[in-house]
mmCIF file of C-alpha atoms and ligand atoms in Angstrom:
data_model
loop_
_atom_site.group_PDB
_atom_site.id
_atom_site.type_symbol
_atom_site.label_atom_id
_atom_site.label_comp_id
_atom_site.label_asym_id
_atom_site.label_seq_id
_atom_site.Cartn_x
_atom_site.Cartn_y
_atom_site.Cartn_z
ATOM 1 C CA MET A 1 -65.376 84.626 -32.726
ATOM 2 C CA ILE A 2 -65.810 87.301 -30.185
ATOM 3 C CA SER A 3 -62.575 88.203 -28.040
ATOM 4 C CA ASP A 4 -61.660 87.270 -24.427
ATOM 5 C CA HIS A 5 -62.318 91.215 -23.963
ATOM 6 C CA GLU A 6 -66.265 90.957 -25.280
ATOM 7 C CA LEU A 7 -66.601 87.759 -22.359
ATOM 8 C CA GLY A 8 -65.388 90.147 -20.150
ATOM 9 C CA CYS A 9 -63.402 86.707 -18.543
ATOM 10 C CA ILE A 10 -59.877 86.514 -17.234
ATOM 11 C CA PRO A 11 -58.631 83.127 -18.101
ATOM 12 C CA LEU A 12 -55.631 81.193 -16.710
ATOM 13 C CA THR A 13 -53.944 81.501 -20.444
ATOM 14 C CA GLY A 14 -50.813 79.942 -21.069
ATOM 15 C CA LEU A 15 -48.557 83.028 -20.813
ATOM 16 C CA LYS A 16 -50.240 83.408 -16.980
ATOM 17 C CA LYS A 17 -49.596 79.897 -16.129
ATOM 18 C CA THR A 18 -45.464 80.308 -17.128
ATOM 19 C CA ILE A 19 -45.491 83.179 -14.582
ATOM 20 C CA ILE A 20 -46.450 81.106 -12.257
ATOM 21 C CA ARG A 21 -44.487 78.353 -12.782
ATOM 22 C CA GLY A 22 -41.402 80.639 -13.359
ATOM 23 C CA GLY A 23 -41.751 82.499 -10.066
ATOM 24 C CA LEU A 24 -42.226 78.832 -8.329
ATOM 25 C CA GLU A 25 -38.845 77.658 -10.149
ATOM 26 C CA THR A 26 -37.028 81.015 -9.334
ATOM 27 C CA LEU A 27 -38.164 81.263 -5.514
ATOM 28 C CA TYR A 28 -36.705 77.171 -5.489
ATOM 29 C CA PHE A 29 -32.944 77.747 -7.292
ATOM 30 C CA SER A 30 -32.621 80.705 -5.483
ATOM 31 C CA ALA A 31 -33.421 79.394 -2.428
ATOM 32 C CA ALA A 32 -35.221 82.447 -1.551
ATOM 33 C CA HIS A 33 -37.290 80.171 0.214
ATOM 34 C CA HIS A 34 -35.511 79.036 3.058
ATOM 35 C CA LEU A 35 -34.500 82.111 3.512
ATOM 36 C CA MET A 36 -37.614 83.920 3.769
ATOM 37 C CA ARG A 37 -38.916 80.471 6.370
ATOM 38 C CA PRO A 38 -38.745 82.419 9.307
ATOM 39 C CA PHE A 39 -41.784 85.185 8.439
ATOM 40 C CA VAL A 40 -44.111 83.449 5.893
ATOM 41 C CA ALA A 41 -43.966 79.724 6.890
ATOM 42 C CA GLY A 42 -46.554 79.966 9.068
ATOM 43 C CA ALA A 43 -47.704 77.028 12.056
ATOM 44 C CA GLY A 44 -48.770 75.024 8.981
ATOM 45 C CA VAL A 45 -50.589 74.072 5.224
ATOM 46 C CA ILE A 46 -54.775 72.668 4.446
ATOM 47 C CA LEU A 47 -53.713 70.520 0.738
ATOM 48 C CA THR A 48 -56.200 70.727 -1.959
ATOM 49 C CA LEU A 49 -56.714 68.030 -4.039
ATOM 50 C CA HIS A 50 -59.993 67.520 -6.163
ATOM 51 C CA HIS A 51 -58.912 63.954 -8.749
ATOM 52 C CA VAL A 52 -56.387 61.532 -7.841
ATOM 53 C CA ARG A 53 -55.692 59.272 -10.747
ATOM 54 C CA PRO A 54 -53.037 58.442 -13.286
ATOM 55 C CA PRO A 55 -52.499 60.438 -15.891
ATOM 56 C CA ARG A 56 -54.473 60.577 -19.141
ATOM 57 C CA LEU A 57 -53.286 60.983 -22.816
ATOM 58 C CA ASP A 58 -55.551 63.622 -24.143
ATOM 59 C CA ARG A 59 -54.617 66.089 -26.003
ATOM 60 C CA PHE A 60 -58.393 68.201 -24.701
ATOM 61 C CA GLN A 61 -57.483 68.160 -20.958
ATOM 62 C CA PRO A 62 -59.390 71.600 -19.305
ATOM 63 C CA ASN A 63 -59.639 71.103 -16.096
ATOM 64 C CA ARG A 64 -55.604 68.750 -15.933
ATOM 65 C CA LEU A 65 -55.056 71.086 -12.978
ATOM 66 C CA LEU A 66 -57.722 69.694 -10.726
ATOM 67 C CA GLU A 67 -56.071 66.422 -10.420
ATOM 68 C CA VAL A 68 -52.440 64.363 -9.208
ATOM 69 C CA THR A 69 -51.123 60.930 -9.914
ATOM 70 C CA PRO A 70 -51.289 58.734 -7.128
ATOM 71 C CA SER A 71 -47.276 58.569 -7.320
ATOM 72 C CA PHE A 72 -46.810 62.309 -6.722
ATOM 73 C CA LEU A 73 -49.464 62.879 -4.427
ATOM 74 C CA GLU A 74 -47.027 59.567 -2.340
ATOM 75 C CA ASP A 75 -44.608 61.378 -3.162
ATOM 76 C CA VAL A 76 -45.681 64.047 -1.559
ATOM 77 C CA VAL A 77 -46.736 62.847 1.737
ATOM 78 C CA ARG A 78 -43.409 60.866 1.838
ATOM 79 C CA TRP A 79 -40.984 64.215 1.426
ATOM 80 C CA LEU A 80 -43.771 65.269 4.332
ATOM 81 C CA GLN A 81 -43.237 62.913 6.762
ATOM 82 C CA ARG A 82 -39.766 62.985 6.295
ATOM 83 C CA SER A 83 -38.885 66.661 6.019
ATOM 84 C CA GLY A 84 -41.085 66.269 10.353
ATOM 85 C CA LEU A 85 -44.500 68.056 9.742
ATOM 86 C CA ASP A 86 -47.292 66.916 11.550
ATOM 87 C CA LEU A 87 -49.775 65.098 8.949
ATOM 88 C CA ILE A 88 -53.234 65.679 10.866
ATOM 89 C CA SER A 89 -56.835 66.010 10.525
ATOM 90 C CA LEU A 90 -59.155 68.921 11.056
ATOM 91 C CA ASP A 91 -59.941 68.503 14.114
ATOM 92 C CA GLU A 92 -56.614 68.238 15.354
ATOM 93 C CA MET A 93 -55.528 70.951 13.666
ATOM 94 C CA TYR A 94 -59.061 72.802 15.328
ATOM 95 C CA ARG A 95 -58.082 71.532 18.742
ATOM 96 C CA ARG A 96 -54.032 72.650 18.171
ATOM 97 C CA PHE A 97 -56.412 76.349 18.442
ATOM 98 C CA THR A 98 -58.047 76.005 20.417
ATOM 99 C CA GLU A 99 -55.767 75.439 23.344
ATOM 100 C CA GLY A 100 -53.436 77.895 21.700
ATOM 101 C CA LEU A 101 -50.742 75.125 20.247
ATOM 102 C CA VAL A 102 -50.371 76.676 16.517
ATOM 103 C CA SER A 103 -47.877 79.382 16.588
ATOM 104 C CA GLU A 104 -44.973 80.025 14.338
ATOM 105 C CA GLY A 105 -42.175 78.142 16.819
ATOM 106 C CA ARG A 106 -43.918 74.371 16.810
ATOM 107 C CA ARG A 107 -43.584 71.974 14.852
ATOM 108 C CA ARG A 108 -45.671 72.804 11.387
ATOM 109 C CA PHE A 109 -48.514 70.697 10.378
ATOM 110 C CA VAL A 110 -50.519 69.513 7.142
ATOM 111 C CA CYS A 111 -53.703 68.744 6.584
ATOM 112 C CA ILE A 112 -54.434 66.813 3.882
ATOM 113 C CA THR A 113 -58.300 67.138 2.193
ATOM 114 C CA ILE A 114 -60.033 66.008 -0.581
ATOM 115 C CA ASP A 115 -63.071 67.947 -2.409
ATOM 116 C CA ASP A 116 -66.390 67.103 -4.655
ATOM 117 C CA GLY A 117 -66.291 63.132 -3.396
ATOM 118 C CA TYR A 118 -64.827 61.467 -7.442
ATOM 119 C CA ARG A 119 -64.562 57.695 -6.719
ATOM 120 C CA ASP A 120 -60.677 58.259 -6.798
ATOM 121 C CA THR A 121 -60.788 59.255 -4.061
ATOM 122 C CA LEU A 122 -61.183 55.375 -2.483
ATOM 123 C CA ASP A 123 -59.526 53.740 -5.296
ATOM 124 C CA TRP A 124 -56.365 55.745 -5.439
ATOM 125 C CA ALA A 125 -56.064 58.274 -2.598
ATOM 126 C CA TYR A 126 -57.691 56.257 0.326
ATOM 127 C CA PRO A 127 -55.181 53.314 -0.414
ATOM 128 C CA MET A 128 -52.006 55.121 -1.017
ATOM 129 C CA LEU A 129 -52.993 57.926 2.517
ATOM 130 C CA LYS A 130 -53.676 54.357 4.320
ATOM 131 C CA LYS A 131 -50.881 52.799 3.515
ATOM 132 C CA HIS A 132 -48.740 55.748 4.923
ATOM 133 C CA GLN A 133 -51.363 56.492 7.715
ATOM 134 C CA VAL A 134 -52.161 60.220 6.952
ATOM 135 C CA PRO A 135 -55.997 61.278 8.032
ATOM 136 C CA PHE A 136 -57.350 63.746 5.398
ATOM 137 C CA THR A 137 -60.396 64.832 4.701
ATOM 138 C CA VAL A 138 -62.646 64.634 1.782
ATOM 139 C CA TYR A 139 -65.695 67.378 1.682
ATOM 140 C CA ILE A 140 -69.558 65.776 -0.430
ATOM 141 C CA PRO A 141 -71.778 68.502 -1.892
ATOM 142 C CA THR A 142 -74.768 65.905 -1.010
ATOM 143 C CA SER A 143 -75.511 66.214 -4.921
ATOM 144 C CA PHE A 144 -73.339 64.356 -6.149
ATOM 145 C CA PRO A 145 -74.094 60.693 -4.256
ATOM 146 C CA ASP A 146 -77.673 61.925 -4.396
ATOM 147 C CA ARG A 147 -77.037 62.024 -8.405
ATOM 148 C CA LEU A 148 -78.875 65.171 -9.107
ATOM 149 C CA GLY A 149 -75.057 67.100 -9.188
ATOM 150 C CA GLU A 150 -74.246 69.006 -11.976
ATOM 151 C CA LEU A 151 -70.798 69.175 -12.479
ATOM 152 C CA TRP A 152 -70.582 72.374 -14.787
ATOM 153 C CA TRP A 153 -67.078 72.680 -15.707
ATOM 154 C CA LEU A 154 -66.708 69.091 -17.518
ATOM 155 C CA VAL A 155 -70.689 69.428 -19.302
ATOM 156 C CA LEU A 156 -68.364 72.004 -20.937
ATOM 157 C CA GLU A 157 -65.436 70.007 -20.861
ATOM 158 C CA GLY A 158 -67.436 67.428 -22.630
ATOM 159 C CA VAL A 159 -69.989 69.525 -24.851
ATOM 160 C CA ILE A 160 -66.223 71.362 -26.709
ATOM 161 C CA ALA A 161 -65.003 68.278 -26.827
ATOM 162 C CA ARG A 162 -66.938 66.427 -28.634
ATOM 163 C CA SER A 163 -68.304 69.490 -30.917
ATOM 164 C CA LYS A 164 -66.055 70.995 -34.037
ATOM 165 C CA ARG A 165 -68.093 74.068 -34.040
ATOM 166 C CA VAL A 166 -70.389 75.123 -30.798
ATOM 167 C CA SER A 167 -72.896 77.674 -30.232
ATOM 168 C CA LEU A 168 -74.654 79.296 -27.500
ATOM 169 C CA LEU A 169 -76.889 82.333 -26.725
ATOM 170 C CA ILE A 170 -74.610 84.743 -24.792
ATOM 171 C CA ASP A 171 -76.081 87.936 -23.962
ATOM 172 C CA ASN A 172 -79.707 86.782 -26.212
ATOM 173 C CA LYS A 173 -77.254 86.770 -29.116
ATOM 174 C CA GLU A 174 -76.614 83.342 -30.624
ATOM 175 C CA GLN A 175 -73.120 83.282 -30.741
ATOM 176 C CA SER A 176 -70.651 80.713 -32.820
ATOM 177 C CA PHE A 177 -67.401 79.083 -32.193
ATOM 178 C CA GLU A 178 -64.962 77.516 -34.251
ATOM 179 C CA CYS A 179 -63.327 74.367 -31.956
ATOM 180 C CA ALA A 180 -62.207 72.006 -34.466
ATOM 181 C CA THR A 181 -58.187 71.194 -33.130
ATOM 182 C CA ALA A 182 -56.873 70.302 -29.503
ATOM 183 C CA GLY A 183 -55.460 74.165 -29.530
ATOM 184 C CA ASP A 184 -58.878 75.864 -29.979
ATOM 185 C CA LYS A 185 -60.966 74.098 -27.567
ATOM 186 C CA ARG A 186 -58.290 74.545 -24.962
ATOM 187 C CA HIS A 187 -59.036 78.470 -26.306
ATOM 188 C CA LEU A 188 -63.008 78.382 -26.572
ATOM 189 C CA TYR A 189 -62.875 76.114 -23.529
ATOM 190 C CA GLU A 190 -61.129 79.249 -21.009
ATOM 191 C CA GLN A 191 -62.924 82.026 -23.160
ATOM 192 C CA LEU A 192 -66.487 80.311 -21.859
ATOM 193 C CA TYR A 193 -65.489 79.050 -18.308
ATOM 194 C CA GLY A 194 -64.108 82.900 -18.287
ATOM 195 C CA TYR A 195 -67.643 84.091 -19.392
ATOM 196 C CA LEU A 196 -69.413 81.617 -17.207
ATOM 197 C CA ARG A 197 -67.188 81.677 -13.994
ATOM 198 C CA GLY A 198 -68.133 85.758 -14.496
ATOM 199 C CA LEU A 199 -71.873 85.445 -14.453
ATOM 200 C CA LYS A 200 -73.652 87.462 -11.737
ATOM 201 C CA THR A 201 -75.241 84.400 -10.285
ATOM 202 C CA GLU A 202 -75.152 81.022 -10.150
ATOM 203 C CA GLU A 203 -78.447 80.558 -12.030
ATOM 204 C CA GLU A 204 -77.267 82.355 -14.932
ATOM 205 C CA LEU A 205 -74.306 79.205 -14.837
ATOM 206 C CA ARG A 206 -76.803 76.884 -15.495
ATOM 207 C CA ARG A 207 -79.013 78.691 -16.992
ATOM 208 C CA VAL A 208 -76.203 78.366 -19.433
ATOM 209 C CA ILE A 209 -74.519 74.796 -18.521
ATOM 210 C CA ARG A 210 -78.139 72.975 -19.748
ATOM 211 C CA ASP A 211 -78.618 74.849 -22.759
ATOM 212 C CA LEU A 212 -75.652 73.785 -23.546
ATOM 213 C CA ALA A 213 -75.957 70.336 -21.995
ATOM 214 C CA GLY A 214 -79.014 69.734 -24.593
ATOM 215 C CA ARG A 215 -77.419 71.116 -28.004
ATOM 216 C CA TYR A 216 -74.815 68.620 -27.085
ATOM 217 C CA GLN A 217 -76.614 65.811 -26.104
ATOM 218 C CA VAL A 218 -74.539 65.859 -23.571
ATOM 219 C CA ASP A 219 -75.908 63.893 -20.134
ATOM 220 C CA ILE A 220 -75.530 65.991 -17.287
ATOM 221 C CA ALA A 221 -76.376 63.353 -14.605
ATOM 222 C CA ALA A 222 -73.707 60.838 -16.419
ATOM 223 C CA PHE A 223 -70.968 62.890 -14.755
ATOM 224 C CA CYS A 224 -72.256 61.705 -10.777
ATOM 225 C CA ASP A 225 -72.449 58.321 -11.794
ATOM 226 C CA GLU A 226 -68.827 58.627 -13.855
ATOM 227 C CA LEU A 227 -67.441 60.218 -11.480
ATOM 228 C CA CYS A 228 -68.498 60.494 -8.427
ATOM 229 C CA MET A 229 -67.960 58.056 -5.176
ATOM 230 C CA THR A 230 -72.171 56.292 -4.197
ATOM 231 C CA TRP A 231 -72.645 57.015 -0.207
ATOM 232 C CA ASP A 232 -72.202 53.152 -0.086
ATOM 233 C CA GLU A 233 -68.831 53.396 -0.824
ATOM 234 C CA LEU A 234 -68.670 57.000 0.684
ATOM 235 C CA THR A 235 -69.864 54.648 4.032
ATOM 236 C CA THR A 236 -66.727 52.382 3.535
ATOM 237 C CA LEU A 237 -64.634 55.611 3.110
ATOM 238 C CA ALA A 238 -66.175 57.600 6.566
ATOM 239 C CA ALA A 239 -65.593 54.001 8.858
ATOM 240 C CA ASP A 240 -62.049 54.738 8.764
ATOM 241 C CA PRO A 241 -60.883 56.991 11.923
ATOM 242 C CA LEU A 242 -58.859 58.486 9.479
ATOM 243 C CA VAL A 243 -61.412 60.102 7.049
ATOM 244 C CA THR A 244 -63.115 62.809 8.200
ATOM 245 C CA ILE A 245 -66.119 63.940 6.150
ATOM 246 C CA GLY A 246 -66.912 67.527 6.086
ATOM 247 C CA ALA A 247 -69.528 69.089 3.563
ATOM 248 C CA HIS A 248 -69.386 70.674 0.781
ATOM 249 C CA THR A 249 -72.956 72.533 0.065
ATOM 250 C CA VAL A 250 -75.174 70.266 -1.434
ATOM 251 C CA ASN A 251 -75.496 71.701 -5.630
ATOM 252 C CA HIS A 252 -71.794 72.706 -5.347
ATOM 253 C CA VAL A 253 -73.270 76.319 -5.159
ATOM 254 C CA MET A 254 -71.112 79.601 -5.623
ATOM 255 C CA LEU A 255 -72.716 80.385 -2.650
ATOM 256 C CA ALA A 256 -71.519 84.712 -2.749
ATOM 257 C CA LYS A 257 -73.709 84.521 -5.899
ATOM 258 C CA VAL A 258 -76.596 83.025 -4.621
ATOM 259 C CA LEU A 259 -78.753 84.637 -1.657
ATOM 260 C CA GLU A 260 -78.037 84.562 1.888
ATOM 261 C CA LYS A 261 -80.836 82.092 2.629
ATOM 262 C CA SER A 262 -80.240 80.341 0.777
ATOM 263 C CA ALA A 263 -76.651 80.614 1.219
ATOM 264 C CA ARG A 264 -77.709 79.481 4.425
ATOM 265 C CA SER A 265 -80.089 76.354 3.972
ATOM 266 C CA GLU A 266 -76.940 75.622 1.285
ATOM 267 C CA MET A 267 -74.410 74.411 4.286
ATOM 268 C CA GLU A 268 -76.624 73.524 6.458
ATOM 269 C CA MET A 269 -78.933 70.843 4.488
ATOM 270 C CA SER A 270 -75.542 68.939 3.071
ATOM 271 C CA ARG A 271 -74.919 68.429 6.704
ATOM 272 C CA ALA A 272 -78.365 67.423 7.165
ATOM 273 C CA VAL A 273 -77.930 65.741 4.292
ATOM 274 C CA ILE A 274 -74.555 63.646 4.862
ATOM 275 C CA GLU A 275 -75.701 63.246 8.940
ATOM 276 C CA ALA A 276 -78.612 61.548 7.707
ATOM 277 C CA SER A 277 -76.908 59.171 5.165
ATOM 278 C CA LEU A 278 -73.396 58.652 7.280
ATOM 279 C CA GLY A 279 -74.859 58.519 10.777
ATOM 280 C CA VAL A 280 -71.265 61.026 10.967
ATOM 281 C CA ARG A 281 -72.321 64.999 11.739
ATOM 282 C CA PRO A 282 -69.692 67.641 9.840
ATOM 283 C CA ALA A 283 -67.767 69.635 11.192
ATOM 284 C CA HIS A 284 -66.266 71.276 8.328
ATOM 285 C CA LEU A 285 -66.882 72.804 5.694
ATOM 286 C CA SER A 286 -65.707 73.504 2.080
ATOM 287 C CA TYR A 287 -66.314 76.786 0.046
ATOM 288 C CA PRO A 288 -66.941 74.555 -3.058
ATOM 289 C CA VAL A 289 -65.314 77.419 -6.401
ATOM 290 C CA GLY A 290 -63.970 78.897 -3.040
ATOM 291 C CA ASP A 291 -62.251 82.434 -4.360
ATOM 292 C CA PRO A 292 -63.518 85.006 -3.540
ATOM 293 C CA THR A 293 -65.777 86.022 -6.223
ATOM 294 C CA SER A 294 -67.902 82.868 -4.306
ATOM 295 C CA ALA A 295 -66.642 83.435 -0.923
ATOM 296 C CA GLY A 296 -66.629 85.903 1.256
ATOM 297 C CA PRO A 297 -67.754 87.535 4.781
ATOM 298 C CA ARG A 298 -71.224 86.682 4.291
ATOM 299 C CA GLU A 299 -70.583 83.014 3.761
ATOM 300 C CA PHE A 300 -67.437 83.433 6.790
ATOM 301 C CA ARG A 301 -69.568 84.798 9.063
ATOM 302 C CA ILE A 302 -73.372 82.164 8.044
ATOM 303 C CA ALA A 303 -70.959 79.426 8.281
ATOM 304 C CA ALA A 304 -69.545 80.857 12.001
ATOM 305 C CA GLU A 305 -73.481 81.060 12.729
ATOM 306 C CA LEU A 306 -73.936 77.805 12.049
ATOM 307 C CA GLY A 307 -71.629 75.919 14.109
ATOM 308 C CA PHE A 308 -69.039 74.526 11.689
ATOM 309 C CA LYS A 309 -65.497 74.126 13.937
ATOM 310 C CA THR A 310 -63.926 75.099 10.023
ATOM 311 C CA ALA A 311 -64.141 76.048 6.740
ATOM 312 C CA VAL A 312 -61.740 76.942 4.179
ATOM 313 C CA THR A 313 -62.042 78.264 0.768
ATOM 314 C CA THR A 314 -59.666 77.924 -2.067
ATOM 315 C CA ARG A 315 -57.860 81.573 -1.561
ATOM 316 C CA PRO A 316 -54.042 80.441 -1.477
ATOM 317 C CA GLY A 317 -52.408 80.957 1.740
ATOM 318 C CA VAL A 318 -50.754 79.205 4.848
ATOM 319 C CA ILE A 319 -51.594 78.962 8.317
ATOM 320 C CA PHE A 320 -50.949 81.087 10.566
ATOM 321 C CA ARG A 321 -50.824 81.671 14.828
ATOM 322 C CA GLU A 322 -54.007 84.223 13.404
ATOM 323 C CA HIS A 323 -56.582 82.520 11.535
ATOM 324 C CA VAL A 324 -57.347 81.310 15.031
ATOM 325 C CA LYS A 325 -59.777 84.425 14.791
ATOM 326 C CA HIS A 326 -60.764 83.716 10.896
ATOM 327 C CA LEU A 327 -61.202 79.989 11.462
ATOM 328 C CA THR A 328 -64.117 79.845 8.560
ATOM 329 C CA ALA A 329 -62.574 81.550 6.172
ATOM 330 C CA LEU A 330 -59.108 79.325 6.427
ATOM 331 C CA PRO A 331 -57.115 79.658 3.602
ATOM 332 C CA ARG A 332 -55.616 76.320 1.641
ATOM 333 C CA VAL A 333 -52.714 75.342 -0.553
ATOM 334 C CA SER A 334 -54.565 74.045 -4.377
ATOM 335 C CA LEU A 335 -51.367 70.629 -5.529
ATOM 336 C CA ASN A 336 -52.051 72.108 -9.062
ATOM 337 C CA GLY A 337 -51.644 69.112 -11.603
ATOM 338 C CA GLU A 338 -49.993 71.333 -14.340
ATOM 339 C CA HIS A 339 -47.364 71.536 -12.037
ATOM 340 C CA GLN A 340 -46.145 68.046 -11.126
ATOM 341 C CA GLN A 341 -42.878 68.358 -9.494
ATOM 342 C CA MET A 342 -41.531 68.105 -6.081
ATOM 343 C CA ARG A 343 -39.780 71.190 -6.252
ATOM 344 C CA TYR A 344 -42.547 73.111 -6.938
ATOM 345 C CA ALA A 345 -44.865 70.976 -3.765
ATOM 346 C CA ARG A 346 -41.923 72.233 -1.125
ATOM 347 C CA VAL A 347 -42.044 75.908 -2.497
ATOM 348 C CA LEU A 348 -45.926 76.108 -1.999
ATOM 349 C CA VAL A 349 -45.663 73.704 1.645
ATOM 350 C CA SER A 350 -42.720 77.060 2.868
ATOM 351 C CA GLY A 351 -44.945 79.266 1.852
ATOM 352 C CA ALA A 352 -42.684 81.283 0.521
ATOM 353 C CA ALA A 353 -45.260 81.981 -2.900
ATOM 354 C CA THR A 354 -48.660 81.820 -1.286
ATOM 355 C CA ALA A 355 -46.607 84.741 0.906
ATOM 356 C CA MET A 356 -45.078 86.723 -2.437
ATOM 357 C CA TRP A 357 -48.465 86.490 -4.267
ATOM 358 C CA ASN A 358 -50.417 87.886 -1.250
ATOM 359 C CA GLY A 359 -47.868 90.080 -0.720
ATOM 360 C CA PHE A 360 -46.700 89.150 3.080
ATOM 361 C CA ARG A 361 -49.860 89.841 4.067
ATOM 362 C CA ARG A 362 -51.679 87.000 6.722
ATOM 363 C CA VAL A 363 -54.641 87.129 6.779
ATOM 364 C CA ASP A 364 -57.418 87.261 3.771
ATOM 365 C CA ALA A 365 -60.768 87.611 5.324
ATOM 366 C CA ALA A 366 -62.483 90.216 3.401
HETATM 367 ZN ZN1 ZN B 401 -65.521 71.640 -4.720
#
């Protein structure tokens, strides 16, 4: 077994998760998030979701942070409505920005966004949001409905789930890892995920994943079929005025890890393919993965040059008036499946947690 250090990775370890949870708890129970409100609440929040589906019992669920249950999301929606926040579409947020209506003194807004176009968006999130008349945005990587997508984080999960030992080439050296128990599997997933995310190019990452999929007979294409909406299903969703369809590149690539012309065509092509398939031209974009290693100033500039009204990252933060100058570098607040408690949602939406994580800096577009 090689160490984290040799792999050069920064996995989200149990310890780090505990610290995050501890911070949210402290803020909640000290009621500090109420006192901090005037300084940190901002004008609104864009929420990030991925899967919305009933819980599963498997012991090895390394991607669980990417899913919340329909009932948790419904609790959040009810609470947001009760609290008097405006649940609005991204177009409405953009209108408020352009008309100078986004400011700290006004009623706060919330935009709900769901990345990747999983079928559970249609099966679970949509009926609930429709019931409450809540607008939302779904960001589509077009290779997913085209059934050519590589959901590499799930391929990695699949390889580890079905194996007692995993071998792969790391720096041209064959390395082997034991993963018989659920604990070993979780540990190995974190190590390899960190290693893959640390690779310099998207191409290297895909090469490792295809190699693993081949060795352990995991069918990469099957994930799209099983989990992602078809164009027909997307057509149904897009027909509802509550739904905004946004672009999320073609191949779900970390844009900062590809050449500029590829980054540009990934954004441009995804918009063109969605327009051709659904008859709506996306005005909003979400950067895949969306952290600073996958979207930075170059991507923010390209998205603006291509005429996207807004583009969202996964950098944590709420929306301030100052973001009017950075509409293609917007932060979001993720509803994390590991923290499905209303008290965490309250602290996150209050802006207090993200303000502390960001050292009280309002805009991070560098
Ligand atoms: Zn995504």
